[in-house]
Short mmCIF file of C-alpha atoms in Angstrom, two decimals:
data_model
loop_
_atom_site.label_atom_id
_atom_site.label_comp_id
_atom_site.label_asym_id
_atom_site.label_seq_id
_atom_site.Cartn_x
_atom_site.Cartn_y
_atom_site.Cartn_z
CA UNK N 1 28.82 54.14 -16.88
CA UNK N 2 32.02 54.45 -14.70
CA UNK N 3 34.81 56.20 -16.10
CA UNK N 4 38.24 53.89 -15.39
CA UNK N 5 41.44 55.22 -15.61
CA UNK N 6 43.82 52.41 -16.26
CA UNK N 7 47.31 53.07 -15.48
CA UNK N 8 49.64 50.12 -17.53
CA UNK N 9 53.28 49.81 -16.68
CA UNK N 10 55.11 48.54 -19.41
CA UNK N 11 58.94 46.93 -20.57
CA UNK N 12 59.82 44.71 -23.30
CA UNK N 13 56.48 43.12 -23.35
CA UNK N 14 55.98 42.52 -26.70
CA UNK N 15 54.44 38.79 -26.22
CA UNK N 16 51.76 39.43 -23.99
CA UNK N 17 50.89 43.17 -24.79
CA UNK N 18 48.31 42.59 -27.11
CA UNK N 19 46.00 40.04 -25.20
CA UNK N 20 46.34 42.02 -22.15
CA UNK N 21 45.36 45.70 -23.57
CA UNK N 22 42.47 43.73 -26.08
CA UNK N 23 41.10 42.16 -22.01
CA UNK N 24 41.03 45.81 -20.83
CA UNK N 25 39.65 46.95 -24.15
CA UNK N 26 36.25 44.16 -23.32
CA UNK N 27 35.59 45.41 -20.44
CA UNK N 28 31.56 45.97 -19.94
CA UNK N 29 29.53 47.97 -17.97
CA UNK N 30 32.42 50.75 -17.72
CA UNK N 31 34.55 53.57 -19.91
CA UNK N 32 37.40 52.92 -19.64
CA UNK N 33 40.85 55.14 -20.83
CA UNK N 34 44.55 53.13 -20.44
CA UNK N 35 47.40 55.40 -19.96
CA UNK N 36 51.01 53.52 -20.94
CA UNK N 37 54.20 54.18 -19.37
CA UNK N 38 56.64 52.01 -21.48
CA UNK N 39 60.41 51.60 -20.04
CA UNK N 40 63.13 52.34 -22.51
CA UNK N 41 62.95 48.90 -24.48
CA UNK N 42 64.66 46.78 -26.56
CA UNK N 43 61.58 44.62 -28.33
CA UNK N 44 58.91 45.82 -30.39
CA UNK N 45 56.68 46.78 -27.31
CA UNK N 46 56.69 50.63 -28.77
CA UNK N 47 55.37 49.35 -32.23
CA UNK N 48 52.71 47.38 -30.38
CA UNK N 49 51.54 50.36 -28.34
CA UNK N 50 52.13 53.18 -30.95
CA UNK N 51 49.28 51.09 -32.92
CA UNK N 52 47.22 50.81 -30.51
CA UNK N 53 47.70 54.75 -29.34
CA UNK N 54 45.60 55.72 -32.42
CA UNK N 55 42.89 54.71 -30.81
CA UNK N 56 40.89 57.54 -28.88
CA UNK N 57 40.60 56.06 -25.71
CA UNK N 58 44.66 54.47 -25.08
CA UNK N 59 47.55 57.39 -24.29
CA UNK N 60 51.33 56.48 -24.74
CA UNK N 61 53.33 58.81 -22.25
CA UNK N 62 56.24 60.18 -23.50
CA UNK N 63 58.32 57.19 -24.55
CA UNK N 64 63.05 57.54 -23.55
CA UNK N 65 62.75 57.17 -20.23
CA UNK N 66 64.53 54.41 -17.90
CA UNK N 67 62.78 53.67 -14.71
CA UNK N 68 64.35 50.49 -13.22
CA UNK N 69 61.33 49.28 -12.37
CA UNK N 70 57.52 48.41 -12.49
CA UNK N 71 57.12 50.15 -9.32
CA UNK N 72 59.06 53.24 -10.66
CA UNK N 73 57.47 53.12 -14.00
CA UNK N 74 53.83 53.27 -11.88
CA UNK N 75 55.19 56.28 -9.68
CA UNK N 76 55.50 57.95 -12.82
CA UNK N 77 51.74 57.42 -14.21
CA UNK N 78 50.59 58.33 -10.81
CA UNK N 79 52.29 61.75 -10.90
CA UNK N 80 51.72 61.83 -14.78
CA UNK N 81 47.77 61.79 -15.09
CA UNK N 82 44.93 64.22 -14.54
CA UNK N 83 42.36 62.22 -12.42
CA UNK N 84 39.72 64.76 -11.87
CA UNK N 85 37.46 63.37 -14.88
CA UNK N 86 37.55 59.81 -13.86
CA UNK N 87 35.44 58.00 -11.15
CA UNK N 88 38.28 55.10 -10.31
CA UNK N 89 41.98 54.13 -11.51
CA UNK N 90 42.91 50.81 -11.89
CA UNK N 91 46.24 49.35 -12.53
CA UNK N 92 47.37 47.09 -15.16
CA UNK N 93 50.58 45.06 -15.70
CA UNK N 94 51.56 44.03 -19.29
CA UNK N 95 51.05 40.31 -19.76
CA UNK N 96 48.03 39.35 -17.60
CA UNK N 97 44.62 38.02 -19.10
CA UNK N 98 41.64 40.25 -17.76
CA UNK N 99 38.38 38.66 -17.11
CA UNK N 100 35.34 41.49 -18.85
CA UNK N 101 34.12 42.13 -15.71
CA UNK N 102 36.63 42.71 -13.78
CA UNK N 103 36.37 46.40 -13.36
CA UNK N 104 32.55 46.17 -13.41
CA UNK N 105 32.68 43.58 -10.25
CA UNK N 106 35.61 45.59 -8.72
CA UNK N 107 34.00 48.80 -8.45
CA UNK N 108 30.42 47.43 -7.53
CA UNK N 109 32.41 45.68 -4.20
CA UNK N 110 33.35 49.16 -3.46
CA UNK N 111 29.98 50.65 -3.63
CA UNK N 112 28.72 47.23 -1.79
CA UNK N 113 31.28 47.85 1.20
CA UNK N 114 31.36 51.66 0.44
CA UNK N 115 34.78 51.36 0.18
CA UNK N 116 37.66 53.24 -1.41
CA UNK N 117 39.54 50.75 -2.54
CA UNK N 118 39.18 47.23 -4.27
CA UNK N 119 42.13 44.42 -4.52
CA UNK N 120 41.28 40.89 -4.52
CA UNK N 121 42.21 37.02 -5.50
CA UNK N 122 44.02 36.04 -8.38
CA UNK N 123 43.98 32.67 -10.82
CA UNK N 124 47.84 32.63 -11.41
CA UNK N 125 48.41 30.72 -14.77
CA UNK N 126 51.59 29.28 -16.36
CA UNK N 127 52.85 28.76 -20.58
CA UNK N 128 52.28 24.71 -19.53
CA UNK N 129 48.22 25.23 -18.75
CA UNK N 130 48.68 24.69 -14.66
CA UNK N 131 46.79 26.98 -12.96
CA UNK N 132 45.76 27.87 -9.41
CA UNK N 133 44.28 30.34 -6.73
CA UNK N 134 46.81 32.95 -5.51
CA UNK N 135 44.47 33.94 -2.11
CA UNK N 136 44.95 37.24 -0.80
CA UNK N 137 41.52 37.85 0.66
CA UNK N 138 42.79 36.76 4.08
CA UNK N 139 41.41 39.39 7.25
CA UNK N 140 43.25 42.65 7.93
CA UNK N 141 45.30 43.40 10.39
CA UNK N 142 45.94 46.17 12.69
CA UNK N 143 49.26 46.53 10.97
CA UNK N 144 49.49 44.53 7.94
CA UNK N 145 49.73 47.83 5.77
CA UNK N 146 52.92 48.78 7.39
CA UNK N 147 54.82 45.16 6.29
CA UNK N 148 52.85 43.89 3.07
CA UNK N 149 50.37 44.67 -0.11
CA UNK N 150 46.68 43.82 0.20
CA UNK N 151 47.71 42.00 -3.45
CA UNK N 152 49.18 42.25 -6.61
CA UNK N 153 48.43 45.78 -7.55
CA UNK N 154 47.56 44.35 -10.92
CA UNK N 155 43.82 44.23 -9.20
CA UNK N 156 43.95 47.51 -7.62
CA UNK N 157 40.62 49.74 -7.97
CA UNK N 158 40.65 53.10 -6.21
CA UNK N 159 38.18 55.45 -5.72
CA UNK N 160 38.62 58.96 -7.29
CA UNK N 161 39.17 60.69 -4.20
CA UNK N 162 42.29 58.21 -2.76
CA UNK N 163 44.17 58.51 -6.44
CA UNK N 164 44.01 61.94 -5.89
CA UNK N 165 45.56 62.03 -2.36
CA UNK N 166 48.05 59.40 -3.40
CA UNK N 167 48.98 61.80 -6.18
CA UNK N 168 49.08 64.64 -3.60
CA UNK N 169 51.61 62.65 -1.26
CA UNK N 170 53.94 61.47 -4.38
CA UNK N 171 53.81 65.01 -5.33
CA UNK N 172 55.00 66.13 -2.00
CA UNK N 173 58.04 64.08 -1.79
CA UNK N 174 58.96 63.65 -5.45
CA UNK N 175 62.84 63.97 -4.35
CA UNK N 176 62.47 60.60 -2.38
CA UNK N 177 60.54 58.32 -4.84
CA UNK N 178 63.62 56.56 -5.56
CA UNK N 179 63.29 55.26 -1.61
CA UNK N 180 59.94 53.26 -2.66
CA UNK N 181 59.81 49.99 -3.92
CA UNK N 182 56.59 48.48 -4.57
CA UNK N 183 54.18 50.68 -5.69
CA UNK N 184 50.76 48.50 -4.73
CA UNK N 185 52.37 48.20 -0.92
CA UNK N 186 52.81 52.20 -1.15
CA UNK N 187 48.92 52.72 -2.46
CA UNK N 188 47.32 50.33 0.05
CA UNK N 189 49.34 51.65 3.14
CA UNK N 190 49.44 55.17 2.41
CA UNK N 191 45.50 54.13 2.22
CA UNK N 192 44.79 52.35 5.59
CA UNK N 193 46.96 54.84 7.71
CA UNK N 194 44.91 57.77 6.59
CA UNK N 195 41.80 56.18 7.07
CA UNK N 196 40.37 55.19 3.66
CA UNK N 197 38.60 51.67 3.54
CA UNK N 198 39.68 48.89 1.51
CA UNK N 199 37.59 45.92 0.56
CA UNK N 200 39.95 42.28 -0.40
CA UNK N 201 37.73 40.43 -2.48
CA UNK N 202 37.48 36.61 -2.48
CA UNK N 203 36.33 36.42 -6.40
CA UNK N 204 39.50 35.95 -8.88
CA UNK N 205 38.39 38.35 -11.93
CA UNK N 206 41.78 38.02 -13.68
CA UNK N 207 44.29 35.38 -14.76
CA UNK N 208 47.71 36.19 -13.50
CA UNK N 209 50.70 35.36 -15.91
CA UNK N 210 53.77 33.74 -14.42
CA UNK N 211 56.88 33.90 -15.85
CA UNK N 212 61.09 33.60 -15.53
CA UNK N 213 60.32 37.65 -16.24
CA UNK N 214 58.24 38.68 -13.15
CA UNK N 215 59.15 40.64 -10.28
CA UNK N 216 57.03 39.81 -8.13
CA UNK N 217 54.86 36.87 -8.37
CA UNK N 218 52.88 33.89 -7.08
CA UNK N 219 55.90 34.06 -4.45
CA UNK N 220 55.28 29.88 -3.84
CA UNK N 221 57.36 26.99 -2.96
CA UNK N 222 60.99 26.07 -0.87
CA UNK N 223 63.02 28.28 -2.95
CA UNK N 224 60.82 31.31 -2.51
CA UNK N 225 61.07 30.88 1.03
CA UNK N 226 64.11 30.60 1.19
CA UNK N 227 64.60 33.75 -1.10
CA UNK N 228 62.89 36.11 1.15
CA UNK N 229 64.19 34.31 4.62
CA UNK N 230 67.57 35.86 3.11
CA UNK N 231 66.04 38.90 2.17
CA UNK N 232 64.42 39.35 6.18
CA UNK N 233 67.76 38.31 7.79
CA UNK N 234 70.28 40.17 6.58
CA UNK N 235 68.01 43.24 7.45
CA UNK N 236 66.89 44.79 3.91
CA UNK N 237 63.09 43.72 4.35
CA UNK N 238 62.88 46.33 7.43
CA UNK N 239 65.13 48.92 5.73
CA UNK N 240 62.24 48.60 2.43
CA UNK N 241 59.51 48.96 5.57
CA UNK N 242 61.26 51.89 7.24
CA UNK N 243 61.94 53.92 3.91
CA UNK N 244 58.01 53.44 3.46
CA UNK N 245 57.43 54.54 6.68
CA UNK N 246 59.26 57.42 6.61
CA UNK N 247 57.92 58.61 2.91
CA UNK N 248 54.78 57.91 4.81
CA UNK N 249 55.40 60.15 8.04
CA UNK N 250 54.22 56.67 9.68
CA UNK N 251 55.17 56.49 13.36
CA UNK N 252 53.29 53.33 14.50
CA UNK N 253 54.55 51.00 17.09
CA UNK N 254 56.31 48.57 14.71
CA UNK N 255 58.14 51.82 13.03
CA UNK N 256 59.20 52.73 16.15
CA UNK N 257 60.15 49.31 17.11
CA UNK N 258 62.31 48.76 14.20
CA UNK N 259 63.71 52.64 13.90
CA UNK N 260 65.07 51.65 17.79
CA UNK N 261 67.05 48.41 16.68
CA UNK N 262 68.04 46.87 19.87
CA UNK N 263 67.20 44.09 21.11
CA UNK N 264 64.23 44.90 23.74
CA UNK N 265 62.53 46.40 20.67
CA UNK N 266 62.89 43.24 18.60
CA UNK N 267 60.95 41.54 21.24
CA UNK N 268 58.13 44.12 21.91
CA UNK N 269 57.98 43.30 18.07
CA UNK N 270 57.53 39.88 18.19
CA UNK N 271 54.60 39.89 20.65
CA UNK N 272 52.94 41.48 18.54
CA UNK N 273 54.17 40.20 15.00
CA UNK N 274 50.44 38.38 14.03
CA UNK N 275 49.24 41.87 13.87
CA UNK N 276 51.54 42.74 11.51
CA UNK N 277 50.47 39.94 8.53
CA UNK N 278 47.34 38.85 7.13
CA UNK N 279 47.76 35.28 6.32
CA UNK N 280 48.92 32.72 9.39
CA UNK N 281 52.08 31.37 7.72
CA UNK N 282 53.31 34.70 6.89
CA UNK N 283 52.88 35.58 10.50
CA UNK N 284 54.72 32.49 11.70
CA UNK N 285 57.31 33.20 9.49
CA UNK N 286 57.85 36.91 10.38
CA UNK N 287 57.36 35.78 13.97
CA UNK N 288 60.44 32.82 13.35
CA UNK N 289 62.21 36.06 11.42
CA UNK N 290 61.94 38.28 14.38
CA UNK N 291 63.52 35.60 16.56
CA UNK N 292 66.23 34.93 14.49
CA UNK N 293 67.33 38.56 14.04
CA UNK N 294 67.12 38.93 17.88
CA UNK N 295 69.38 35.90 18.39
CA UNK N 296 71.80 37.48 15.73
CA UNK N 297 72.15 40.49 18.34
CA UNK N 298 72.39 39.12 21.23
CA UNK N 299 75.18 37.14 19.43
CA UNK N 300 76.63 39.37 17.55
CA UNK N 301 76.24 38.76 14.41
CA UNK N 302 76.26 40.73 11.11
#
């Protein structure tokens, strides 16, 4: 069988700890090992996973430790763990449901494309029963990598050999991890710009818990929109993209579109902005974004 690494992120999830450790725990067809980073909390999350840590095959890290973040708190577990015995590492939030073959489907779409990577659809559930299909699987782009996540990292697979280069990078440049954000966007662009393959598949092989608690989630609806029209316009979504970049050594077009700033730049940008999404709406609406910012500057506007 395949030997999984699971790398789990954890704070203050005492609800949902136990059904989401007990899904990884059934999955078939692979060996799996889970690896827990818990953020200093304040529930009974430590209890939880200091029970389960008697087990042989689930590790608590080192436990005192404030990260800020679940994409901190995965930085750490990907500079934290030995990956040379394992074929693949997977990550794993703390309140999802996995389906039991998740891993086993995951990894055989990587053999099937002879990829190095595997993210894929989600079923994105809620406390009231509603459920429905968060789609991810939509066609690459040249330059999606550089602006978004092929998913929620939560249905990550990567092969041995990409862990182990991610790991080298993150090494490298440990004095600037507190520039990254999102540490699923980091994996899967640090991925396609040094040429590794990565397979989106359509199949949903988890449910995906959402919550007032979640960072990032389903991302649906007029006041999500809204939310990350802000977030575009007054500039920070291209400072997050240029602090990847640069962690990243990426020098791409975009990068060196929005490193320049003025306004001829913006509109180089914008013709070719549906290369730099996956799905259409996101491209119309970074395409709408791009406008916008360029009518702020030729305005004036702060």
């Amino acid at each position: 069988m395949n030997k999984v690494c699971v790398l789990l992120a954890a704070y203050n999830g005492e609800k949902y700890l136990v059904e989401q450790i007990e899904s990884i725990l059934n999955q078939t067809e692979v060996d799996v090992d889970i690896y827990i980073s818990l953020d200093l909390s304040t529930d009974g999350s430590y209890e939880i996973i200091s029970e389960y840590a008697k087990l042989d095959n689930i590790h608590l890290l080192e436990y005192g430790a404030r990260y800020g973040s679940a994409g901190q708190n995965f930085f750490n577990l990907l500079l934290s763990i030995d990956f040379s015995s394992y074929d693949y590492v997977s990550f794993s939030d703390q309140d999802d449901i996995w389906l039991d073959d998740k891993l086993k489907q995951s990894i055989l779409s990587i053999k099937n494309e002879n990829a190095d990577a595997y993210s894929g659809n989600v079923t994105a559930f809620w406390s009231d029963g509603k459920q429905c299909l968060v789609k991810k699987d939509y066609s690459q782009t040249r330059y999606d990598y550089l602006f978004e996540s092929s998913g929620p990292g939560c249905t990550f697979v990567l092969s041995n050999k990409l862990a182990i280069a991610i790991q080298l990078k993150l090494n490298s440049k440990k004095e600037q991890l507190n520039t990254l954000w999102l540490h699923d966007w980091f994996c899967y662009s640090f991925a396609r710009a040094n040429g590794f393959r990565w397979v989106i598949g359509s199949q949903p092989l988890m449910l995906y818990r959402q919550h007032e608690n979640n960072e990032v989630g389903a991302n649906s609806g007029a006041k999500a929109i809204i939310s990350r029209a802000k977030v575009v316009l007054s500039g920070d979504a291209f400072d997050k993209v240029k602090a990847q970049a640069d962690f990243l050594d990426q020098k791409e077009i975009p990068i060196q579109y929005i490193n320049s700033g003025t306004l001829s730049s913006l509109v180089k940008l914008f013709f070719i902005s549906f290369e730099c999404r996956r799905k259409r709406s996101e491209k119309i609406f970074l395409s709408v974004a791009i406008l916008l910012l360029s009518l702020k500057k030729i305005l004036g506007v702060r």
